[in-house]
Structure formats: structure tokens, C-alpha cells
Short mmCIF file of C-alpha atoms and ligand atoms in Angstrom, two decimals:
data_model
loop_
_atom_site.label_atom_id
_atom_site.label_comp_id
_atom_site.label_asym_id
_atom_site.label_seq_id
_atom_site.Cartn_x
_atom_site.Cartn_y
_atom_site.Cartn_z
CA MET A 1 2.38 -0.40 -2.72
CA LYS A 2 0.52 2.86 -2.39
CA LEU A 3 2.17 5.87 -4.00
CA HIS A 4 2.09 9.39 -2.64
CA GLU A 5 0.28 12.07 -4.60
CA TYR A 6 3.52 13.71 -5.73
CA GLN A 7 4.88 10.34 -6.93
CA SER A 8 1.67 9.50 -8.79
CA LYS A 9 1.73 12.93 -10.40
CA LYS A 10 5.23 12.27 -11.77
CA ILE A 11 3.89 9.12 -13.43
CA PHE A 12 0.86 11.01 -14.73
CA GLU A 13 3.09 13.70 -16.19
CA VAL A 14 5.22 11.32 -18.27
CA ASN A 15 2.02 9.75 -19.57
CA GLY A 16 0.55 13.03 -20.73
CA VAL A 17 -1.96 13.68 -17.94
CA PRO A 18 -1.83 17.43 -17.23
CA ILE A 19 -0.97 18.36 -13.63
CA PRO A 20 -0.48 21.73 -11.91
CA ARG A 21 3.04 23.15 -11.60
CA GLY A 22 4.50 22.21 -8.24
CA ARG A 23 7.18 20.51 -6.18
CA VAL A 24 7.55 18.47 -3.01
CA ALA A 25 9.08 19.93 0.17
CA ASN A 26 10.35 18.65 3.51
CA SER A 27 10.28 21.88 5.51
CA ALA A 28 8.24 25.05 5.93
CA SER A 29 11.05 27.27 4.61
CA GLU A 30 11.28 25.11 1.50
CA VAL A 31 7.51 25.52 1.06
CA LYS A 32 7.92 29.30 1.17
CA GLN A 33 10.65 29.20 -1.46
CA ILE A 34 8.58 27.01 -3.79
CA ALA A 35 5.56 29.30 -3.30
CA GLU A 36 7.74 32.27 -4.34
CA GLU A 37 8.88 30.41 -7.46
CA LEU A 38 5.28 29.55 -8.34
CA GLY A 39 4.18 33.16 -8.00
CA GLY A 40 2.41 33.33 -4.64
CA ARG A 41 -0.97 31.58 -4.54
CA VAL A 42 -0.43 27.91 -3.79
CA VAL A 43 -2.04 24.84 -2.27
CA VAL A 44 -0.04 23.19 0.52
CA LYS A 45 -0.79 19.47 0.54
CA SER A 46 0.16 16.89 3.18
CA GLN A 47 1.66 13.74 1.64
CA VAL A 48 0.27 10.84 3.66
CA LEU A 49 -0.99 7.53 2.37
CA VAL A 50 -4.62 7.92 3.41
CA GLY A 51 -7.68 9.45 1.80
CA GLY A 52 -9.65 12.41 3.07
CA ARG A 53 -6.69 14.70 3.71
CA GLY A 54 -8.74 17.73 2.69
CA LYS A 55 -11.42 17.11 5.31
CA ALA A 56 -8.77 16.49 7.96
CA GLY A 57 -7.23 19.92 7.31
CA GLY A 58 -4.23 18.54 5.45
CA ILE A 59 -4.90 20.52 2.24
CA ARG A 60 -4.75 24.32 2.64
CA LEU A 61 -4.90 27.23 0.24
CA ALA A 62 -2.36 30.05 0.75
CA LYS A 63 -2.52 33.50 -0.81
CA THR A 64 1.08 34.48 -0.16
CA PRO A 65 4.42 32.67 0.29
CA SER A 66 4.56 33.64 3.97
CA GLU A 67 1.04 32.32 4.57
CA ALA A 68 2.17 29.13 2.81
CA LYS A 69 5.05 28.89 5.24
CA ASP A 70 2.75 29.31 8.27
CA LEU A 71 0.30 26.69 6.97
CA ALA A 72 3.22 24.35 6.24
CA THR A 73 4.36 24.61 9.87
CA ILE A 74 0.86 23.70 11.05
CA ILE A 75 0.44 20.78 8.62
CA LEU A 76 3.93 19.38 9.34
CA GLY A 77 2.90 19.16 13.01
CA MET A 78 -0.23 17.17 12.21
CA GLU A 79 -1.06 13.51 12.29
CA ILE A 80 -3.67 12.46 9.75
CA LYS A 81 -5.49 9.25 10.67
CA GLY A 82 -2.49 8.28 12.78
CA LEU A 83 0.14 9.07 10.14
CA PRO A 84 2.65 11.86 10.77
CA VAL A 85 3.08 14.37 7.94
CA ARG A 86 6.70 14.47 6.74
CA LYS A 87 6.38 15.83 3.21
CA LEU A 88 4.30 18.55 1.60
CA LEU A 89 3.43 19.04 -2.03
CA VAL A 90 3.25 22.68 -3.03
CA ASP A 91 1.15 23.19 -6.16
CA GLU A 92 0.15 26.39 -7.87
CA ALA A 93 -3.42 27.20 -6.86
CA VAL A 94 -6.06 26.76 -9.50
CA GLY A 95 -9.51 28.29 -9.84
CA ILE A 96 -12.06 25.48 -10.11
CA LYS A 97 -15.26 25.48 -12.17
CA HIS A 98 -16.16 21.82 -11.81
CA GLU A 99 -14.77 18.64 -10.22
CA ILE A 100 -14.83 15.25 -11.95
CA TYR A 101 -13.91 11.80 -10.64
CA LEU A 102 -11.91 9.54 -12.96
CA ALA A 103 -10.15 6.23 -12.25
CA VAL A 104 -8.91 3.00 -13.77
CA VAL A 105 -9.08 0.06 -11.41
CA ASP A 106 -8.66 -3.72 -11.46
CA ASP A 107 -12.10 -5.28 -11.34
CA ARG A 108 -11.95 -8.84 -10.06
CA ALA A 109 -15.56 -9.60 -10.90
CA SER A 110 -15.14 -8.88 -14.62
CA ARG A 111 -11.45 -9.83 -14.61
CA SER A 112 -10.61 -6.68 -16.49
CA PRO A 113 -9.67 -3.07 -15.93
CA VAL A 114 -12.66 -0.84 -15.38
CA ILE A 115 -12.92 2.90 -15.91
CA ILE A 116 -14.98 4.62 -13.24
CA ALA A 117 -16.10 8.19 -13.76
CA SER A 118 -18.47 10.66 -12.19
CA GLU A 119 -19.64 14.17 -12.86
CA ALA A 120 -19.76 14.61 -9.07
CA GLY A 121 -16.07 14.40 -8.23
CA GLY A 122 -14.32 15.94 -5.25
CA ILE A 123 -13.94 14.90 -1.69
CA ASP A 124 -17.25 13.11 -1.18
CA ILE A 125 -17.10 10.47 -3.88
CA GLU A 126 -17.94 7.65 -1.42
CA GLU A 127 -21.18 9.45 -0.55
CA VAL A 128 -22.00 9.89 -4.23
CA ALA A 129 -21.57 6.14 -4.72
CA GLN A 130 -23.88 5.46 -1.77
CA GLU A 131 -26.61 8.02 -2.33
CA THR A 132 -26.67 8.72 -6.06
CA PRO A 133 -25.10 5.66 -7.70
CA GLU A 134 -26.58 6.71 -11.05
CA LYS A 135 -23.99 9.48 -11.12
CA ILE A 136 -21.21 6.90 -11.30
CA ILE A 137 -20.48 5.25 -14.61
CA LYS A 138 -18.36 2.19 -15.25
CA ILE A 139 -16.91 0.84 -18.47
CA MET A 140 -15.04 -2.43 -18.78
CA ILE A 141 -11.85 -2.43 -20.81
CA ASP A 142 -10.78 -5.50 -22.74
CA PRO A 143 -7.20 -5.95 -21.51
CA LEU A 144 -6.02 -7.17 -24.94
CA MET A 145 -7.75 -4.46 -26.98
CA GLY A 146 -6.98 -1.69 -24.51
CA LEU A 147 -8.99 1.49 -24.11
CA GLN A 148 -10.85 2.49 -27.28
CA ASP A 149 -11.61 6.07 -28.28
CA PHE A 150 -15.34 5.38 -28.49
CA GLN A 151 -15.30 4.19 -24.88
CA ALA A 152 -13.57 7.38 -23.79
CA ARG A 153 -16.20 9.41 -25.67
CA ASP A 154 -19.00 7.37 -24.05
CA ILE A 155 -17.59 8.40 -20.68
CA ALA A 156 -17.32 12.05 -21.71
CA LEU A 157 -20.99 11.89 -22.69
CA GLY A 158 -21.91 10.05 -19.49
CA ILE A 159 -20.42 12.73 -17.26
CA ASP A 160 -21.95 15.52 -19.31
CA LEU A 161 -18.59 17.00 -20.25
CA PRO A 162 -18.80 20.15 -22.42
CA ARG A 163 -18.08 19.25 -26.06
CA PRO A 164 -15.03 21.50 -26.54
CA LEU A 165 -13.22 19.47 -23.84
CA TRP A 166 -13.88 16.03 -25.31
CA LYS A 167 -10.75 15.78 -27.42
CA ASN A 168 -8.50 16.64 -24.50
CA PHE A 169 -10.51 14.36 -22.18
CA VAL A 170 -9.96 11.40 -24.50
CA GLN A 171 -6.20 12.10 -24.46
CA ILE A 172 -6.18 12.33 -20.66
CA LEU A 173 -8.08 9.08 -20.26
CA HIS A 174 -5.60 7.35 -22.59
CA GLY A 175 -2.77 8.84 -20.50
CA LEU A 176 -4.33 7.59 -17.28
CA TYR A 177 -4.90 4.13 -18.74
CA ASN A 178 -1.31 4.02 -19.99
CA ALA A 179 0.01 5.07 -16.58
CA TYR A 180 -2.02 2.25 -15.00
CA LYS A 181 -0.86 -0.31 -17.54
CA ALA A 182 2.79 0.69 -17.72
CA THR A 183 3.30 0.47 -13.94
CA ASP A 184 1.22 -2.69 -13.31
CA ALA A 185 -1.03 -0.60 -11.11
CA SER A 186 -4.22 -1.90 -9.52
CA LEU A 187 -5.54 1.65 -9.22
CA ALA A 188 -4.88 4.96 -10.95
CA GLU A 189 -7.23 7.66 -9.72
CA ILE A 190 -7.76 11.37 -10.34
CA ASN A 191 -10.08 13.00 -7.81
CA PRO A 192 -10.68 15.71 -8.70
CA LEU A 193 -10.01 16.12 -12.39
CA VAL A 194 -11.07 19.75 -12.66
CA ILE A 195 -12.35 22.09 -15.30
CA THR A 196 -10.43 25.24 -14.46
CA GLU A 197 -11.84 28.74 -14.67
CA ASN A 198 -9.95 29.01 -17.99
CA ASP A 199 -11.78 25.92 -19.26
CA LYS A 200 -8.81 23.56 -19.15
CA LEU A 201 -8.75 20.03 -17.72
CA LEU A 202 -6.22 19.46 -14.93
CA ALA A 203 -5.54 16.57 -12.51
CA LEU A 204 -5.47 18.26 -9.08
CA ASP A 205 -5.09 15.06 -7.09
CA ALA A 206 -3.47 11.74 -7.97
CA LYS A 207 -3.46 8.33 -6.37
CA MET A 208 -1.87 5.11 -7.55
CA VAL A 209 -1.53 1.65 -6.08
CA ILE A 210 1.09 -0.64 -7.63
CA ASP A 211 0.76 -4.44 -7.53
CA ASP A 212 3.53 -5.60 -5.15
CA ASN A 213 3.92 -8.83 -7.09
CA ALA A 214 4.85 -6.86 -10.21
CA LEU A 215 7.37 -4.58 -8.50
CA PHE A 216 10.28 -6.70 -9.68
CA ARG A 217 9.45 -5.47 -13.19
CA HIS A 218 9.74 -1.86 -12.07
CA PRO A 219 13.13 -1.08 -10.55
CA GLU A 220 12.35 2.57 -11.30
CA LEU A 221 9.49 2.48 -8.76
CA ILE A 222 11.27 0.81 -5.87
CA GLU A 223 12.76 4.09 -4.68
CA PHE A 224 9.17 5.31 -4.29
CA ARG A 225 8.63 2.95 -1.40
CA ASP A 226 8.11 5.09 1.68
CA LEU A 227 9.84 3.28 4.53
CA ASP A 228 8.72 5.97 6.97
CA VAL A 229 5.18 4.66 6.94
CA GLU A 230 6.05 1.00 7.11
CA ASP A 231 6.59 -1.19 10.16
CA PRO A 232 10.42 -1.65 10.43
CA ALA A 233 9.98 -5.38 11.11
CA GLU A 234 8.08 -5.72 7.84
CA THR A 235 10.84 -3.86 5.98
CA GLU A 236 13.45 -6.21 7.49
CA ALA A 237 11.34 -9.26 6.58
CA ARG A 238 11.08 -8.20 2.96
CA LYS A 239 14.89 -7.98 2.79
CA TYR A 240 15.11 -11.70 3.57
CA GLY A 241 12.21 -12.74 1.33
CA LEU A 242 9.97 -13.57 4.30
CA SER A 243 6.24 -12.89 4.25
CA PHE A 244 5.60 -11.21 7.58
CA ILE A 245 2.69 -9.31 9.04
CA LYS A 246 2.81 -8.04 12.60
CA LEU A 247 -0.20 -8.64 14.84
CA ASP A 248 -1.03 -7.85 18.45
CA GLY A 249 -0.74 -11.19 20.27
CA GLU A 250 1.90 -12.92 22.41
CA ILE A 251 2.66 -16.07 20.44
CA GLY A 252 5.33 -15.59 17.76
CA CYS A 253 4.79 -17.95 14.83
CA MET A 254 7.36 -19.32 12.42
CA VAL A 255 5.82 -21.53 9.76
CA ASN A 256 6.73 -22.75 6.29
CA GLY A 257 3.89 -22.16 3.84
CA ALA A 258 1.21 -19.47 3.80
CA GLY A 259 -1.70 -21.90 4.18
CA LEU A 260 -0.03 -23.65 7.11
CA ALA A 261 0.72 -20.28 8.70
CA MET A 262 -2.96 -19.34 8.48
CA ALA A 263 -4.00 -22.72 9.94
CA THR A 264 -1.47 -22.28 12.77
CA MET A 265 -2.93 -18.88 13.62
CA ASP A 266 -6.46 -20.31 13.56
CA ILE A 267 -5.55 -23.13 15.93
CA ILE A 268 -3.79 -20.76 18.33
CA LYS A 269 -6.95 -18.65 18.38
CA GLN A 270 -9.14 -21.71 18.82
CA HIS A 271 -7.20 -22.59 21.96
CA GLY A 272 -7.61 -19.14 23.40
CA GLY A 273 -4.24 -17.64 22.40
CA ASN A 274 -3.30 -14.74 20.18
CA PRO A 275 -0.71 -14.87 17.41
CA ALA A 276 1.90 -12.09 17.45
CA ASN A 277 2.41 -12.33 13.73
CA PHE A 278 1.88 -14.09 10.45
CA LEU A 279 5.20 -15.41 9.18
CA ASP A 280 5.83 -17.65 6.20
CA ILE A 281 9.51 -18.53 5.88
CA GLY A 282 8.81 -20.26 2.58
CA GLY A 283 10.08 -23.57 1.24
CA GLY A 284 13.72 -24.61 1.62
CA ALA A 285 14.56 -21.89 4.13
CA GLY A 286 18.18 -22.10 5.28
CA SER A 287 19.69 -20.92 8.54
CA SER A 288 20.08 -17.28 7.47
CA LYS A 289 16.36 -17.03 6.76
CA VAL A 290 15.48 -18.86 9.95
CA SER A 291 17.67 -16.60 12.07
CA ALA A 292 16.30 -13.48 10.38
CA ALA A 293 12.81 -14.77 11.16
CA LEU A 294 13.74 -15.37 14.80
CA ARG A 295 15.27 -11.91 15.13
CA ILE A 296 12.16 -10.32 13.66
CA ILE A 297 9.82 -12.26 15.96
CA LEU A 298 11.94 -11.42 19.01
CA SER A 299 12.11 -7.73 18.15
CA ASP A 300 8.49 -7.59 19.32
CA PRO A 301 8.61 -7.17 23.13
CA LYS A 302 5.10 -8.63 23.47
CA VAL A 303 6.20 -12.08 22.33
CA LYS A 304 6.16 -14.54 25.26
CA VAL A 305 6.61 -17.81 23.38
CA ILE A 306 7.56 -18.92 19.88
CA LEU A 307 5.73 -21.66 18.03
CA ILE A 308 7.65 -23.21 15.15
CA ASN A 309 5.47 -25.31 12.87
CA ILE A 310 7.27 -27.01 10.00
CA PHE A 311 5.83 -29.39 7.46
CA GLY A 312 8.60 -31.04 5.47
CA GLY A 313 7.44 -31.65 1.92
CA ILE A 314 10.09 -30.75 -0.60
CA THR A 315 11.84 -29.07 2.31
CA ARG A 316 13.55 -31.71 4.46
CA CYS A 317 13.01 -31.51 8.21
CA ASP A 318 16.65 -32.26 9.03
CA GLU A 319 17.71 -29.30 6.89
CA VAL A 320 15.27 -27.06 8.74
CA ALA A 321 16.47 -28.43 12.09
CA LYS A 322 20.06 -27.56 11.14
CA GLY A 323 18.90 -24.09 10.20
CA ILE A 324 17.14 -23.70 13.54
CA LEU A 325 20.21 -24.86 15.49
CA ALA A 326 22.49 -22.49 13.58
CA ALA A 327 20.02 -19.67 14.12
CA PHE A 328 19.82 -20.40 17.84
CA GLU A 329 23.58 -20.03 18.07
CA GLU A 330 23.36 -16.69 16.36
CA VAL A 331 20.29 -15.26 18.06
CA LYS A 332 19.82 -15.34 21.83
CA VAL A 333 16.31 -16.68 22.38
CA LYS A 334 15.10 -15.84 25.86
CA VAL A 335 11.51 -17.02 25.49
CA PRO A 336 10.36 -20.66 25.44
CA VAL A 337 10.04 -22.37 22.07
CA VAL A 338 7.56 -25.03 21.01
CA ILE A 339 8.31 -26.94 17.86
CA ARG A 340 6.30 -29.28 15.72
CA LEU A 341 8.17 -30.98 12.94
CA VAL A 342 6.51 -33.49 10.57
CA GLY A 343 7.06 -34.80 7.06
CA THR A 344 10.15 -35.73 5.10
CA ASN A 345 13.06 -36.71 7.41
CA ALA A 346 11.12 -35.64 10.51
CA GLU A 347 12.83 -38.35 12.63
CA GLU A 348 16.28 -37.11 11.69
CA GLY A 349 15.19 -33.56 12.34
CA ARG A 350 13.85 -34.36 15.79
CA ALA A 351 17.02 -36.27 16.65
CA LEU A 352 19.09 -33.20 15.75
CA LEU A 353 16.94 -31.00 17.96
CA ALA A 354 16.86 -33.46 20.89
CA GLY A 355 19.67 -31.69 22.71
CA ALA A 356 18.29 -28.21 22.12
CA ASP A 357 16.28 -26.44 24.78
CA MET A 358 12.80 -26.56 23.31
CA GLU A 359 9.46 -28.20 23.80
CA THR A 360 8.42 -30.61 21.05
CA ALA A 361 4.91 -31.53 19.99
CA ASP A 362 3.60 -34.31 17.77
CA SER A 363 0.47 -32.61 16.54
CA LEU A 364 -0.45 -29.06 15.74
CA VAL A 365 -3.18 -29.12 18.40
CA GLU A 366 -0.67 -30.19 21.04
CA ALA A 367 1.79 -27.51 19.88
CA ALA A 368 -0.89 -24.84 20.09
CA GLN A 369 -2.03 -25.99 23.54
CA LYS A 370 1.52 -25.91 24.86
CA ALA A 371 2.27 -22.51 23.36
CA VAL A 372 -0.97 -21.02 24.69
CA SER A 373 -0.40 -22.29 28.22
CA MET A 374 3.24 -21.11 28.19
CA ALA A 375 2.06 -17.68 27.14
CA GLY A 376 -0.29 -17.72 30.11
CA GLU A 377 -3.34 -17.49 27.92
CA GLY A 378 -6.21 -19.79 27.09
CA VAL A 379 -9.39 -20.93 28.69
P1 GDP B 401 -7.96 14.65 -0.70
O1 GDP B 401 -8.89 15.30 0.28
O2 GDP B 401 -6.93 13.81 0.02
O3 GDP B 401 -8.67 13.89 -1.75
O4 GDP B 401 -7.12 15.83 -1.42
P2 GDP B 401 -7.34 16.63 -2.80
O5 GDP B 401 -6.03 16.87 -3.41
O6 GDP B 401 -8.34 15.95 -3.66
O7 GDP B 401 -7.92 18.03 -2.33
C1 GDP B 401 -9.19 18.15 -1.70
C2 GDP B 401 -9.97 19.31 -2.27
O8 GDP B 401 -9.23 20.50 -2.12
C3 GDP B 401 -10.26 19.21 -3.76
O9 GDP B 401 -11.39 18.44 -4.06
C4 GDP B 401 -10.44 20.65 -4.14
O10 GDP B 401 -11.77 21.04 -3.93
C5 GDP B 401 -9.53 21.40 -3.17
N1 GDP B 401 -8.30 21.81 -3.89
C6 GDP B 401 -7.18 21.07 -4.12
N2 GDP B 401 -6.31 21.77 -4.87
C7 GDP B 401 -6.89 22.98 -5.12
C8 GDP B 401 -6.51 24.15 -5.85
O11 GDP B 401 -5.43 24.23 -6.45
N3 GDP B 401 -7.40 25.18 -5.87
C9 GDP B 401 -8.58 25.14 -5.23
N4 GDP B 401 -9.39 26.18 -5.30
N5 GDP B 401 -8.98 24.07 -4.54
C10 GDP B 401 -8.16 23.00 -4.48
MN1 MN B 402 -8.75 13.86 -3.73
#
């Protein structure tokens, strides 16, 4: 789960990373009021979950509260990389002497957190990494030992930080590392961490990504989930514990098991069709899960046929068949359905489904061929 800048800054603040004074707003008049409270000069910042807002015109400096209001109206009407702007962060404007890049990130290669830092922070950090990689330093952190002061000082030296700021920099890096660790984040990034004209360090931007699989440990973060930017079908799927990803094709897939779901999509593709989704209903799915899955698949108007592919291992096929029948009573299915059912109690399952209006298949290849031709696709 990606967090907005204003959300990440709240987490930074409780962990002792200094941030500018500011507040989030939903309307231009609110922006004006916040600008008045902050004393006039502010930065109006679009809150969208993509990078490069500054370059896209989504970060604007205002000298007066009324200018802030005008800029807010403009930014609220913008789409940045396809995402509509619904919230604005209003921060007090800061004079900048120098911009630094600082982040803690999961590094799969070393199987540890890594601190990444650069003296050349700001909006073009990707270019710095490409063109002058020597300006980017990386330090691995032992996850059991945690961040050590000497490592933080090595980084301060590596980015040529003025000596008087070292003590504060070490504190900030500890704060950032703690924020990353305490929230089970996979990324905690400050770009830019600035040296202000009064020679103070301040995190002007903030970005965090939280590991979805650890969210159950963080009830305090769940309210941060921004449903506005999420596909409603995916939100609905999460409610029922289904793993669902919407795609562009015409063949709706309902499969038990992530690996089998991937294989089903591959075989559909191989036969010239296009899956409308990835959907893993998981093991032991009962009728409520099956009907939720059907509803979600059918909410996509592009779906022309549904392919149900069930392998009964621990899950028994007759149980799944009962679930499917119950779901069919609940949900009106107006598109053809192809089903392949194998494994434990497959015979019993097929017998239960014999009366139902659906095409059966003995092998996955046959199921895919049928689904593809029913969808009017294929070669
Ligand atoms: P991003 O483009 O999405 O990374 O958004 P940032 O929050 O990093 O802002 C982009 C750039 O705007 C920064 O690198 C700064 O140069 C500039 N900026 C942001 N806040 C301020 C501020 O308070 N004062 C000044 N002078 N510039 C700012
Ligand atoms: Mn930034």
C-alpha cells in the first residue's frame, strides 16, 4: 500500500523526522485558510500516488493566501499521470540551500534493509542514478543489529554533509529507519531532505510503501488506504478475502490457487484468448466467496464468458460444486460458463452440476479452447 505524502509525513513526525508545518485540504477555500494560518507563503502540493508531481505542475509555490487559493483551484482540476487530484497538502514554504536524497528500502538481493543516499537530491534522482551513479551511496543494515551510528556518520561523510549538521542527520536517519521498521514498510523515502537557508535539516517530501501482507499488524494504518484511487472491484474482492486483479480481456476466470490461476491465464492466452482478470478464490471457498467472485467478474461489462477451473486437493469438488450452485441461485449469470473440475470428489461434483446450465471440460486445454471460442476469439 502506497501512502500519500501527508500520511507519510505524519509517520515521520511521530518518529522524530522534522517536517514543515502544514495541513491537508480538500478544497481551495480550505487551502486559503490554512495559508493564512501558516503566515502567507506556502507550497500547495497535489496528493496523488505517483512520482514526479513537481514536474507535472502539481507542486506550486504561493506568495499570498489568495494566490494559494487560485493555484489550489488549478491543481484540483488536474489529472497527474491519469490520477485526479482530490487532496492538497499545504506546507509553509521553505528557503532551500541544498537538496539531499535519503531512503530506506527493502533490498531483495542482500535480504536486508538498505540505506540509499545522495548529495544530488531533488526531482531528478533517477537521472542521477543513471548518469552519475557514484553520487549514490548504499549501506546495508543488519536487520537484527539495526542501524548503527557509525553507519549514519559514514553516510553523512559520503554525501559531504557539513559537520555541524551531522548530529541532527544521525537522529533523522534513525527516525527514518524507525518509521520504516515500525510500520513494516518496504520503502521510506525523503526526497528532498533539505538544508534550509537557516541551516536546518527538513524533510520536504515523504513517501512510504507499506507491505500489504503486514497490514494486519497495523490497524492504525488501514484508514490510510485511499479507496479513491483503487479499482472498486479490487476493493470488493479484498472484503471477501479474494485475490483479484482486473485485466483487459473478455474471459472471466475463477480459479482456486494462485499458481493454477496463472496457468489458466497462460493457457487462455496460448489459445488466442484474453483473460479479463486474475482471480484466486483460495482453498475451501464456500458459496458466499464463490458468489462474491461471480458478482465481481460479472461487474466487468467486457466479460463474455466465465471459465471456472477448480482443482480439488484439500478442497473437495462436491463442496465447490454446491457453492457454485448456491451462487448461481443468488447471482444472475447471463454469460456462458465453462467449468473444469478435477481432483478429490470430482465425480460427485460433476454429478451435482449435471443439471446446471454450463459447459463442462475434462482438461484445462479443452476448457480454454471452449472458453476462447465462446468469447469469439482465438486463431
Ligand atoms: P515530487 O516532484 O512529487 O517529488 O514533489 P516534491 O515534494 O519533492 O517537490 C518537488 C520540488 O519542489 C522539490 O524538490 C523542491 O525543489 C520544490 N519544493 C517543494 N517544497 C518546497 C518549498 O517549501 N520551498 C521551495 N522553495 N521549494 C519547494
Ligand atoms: Mn520529491
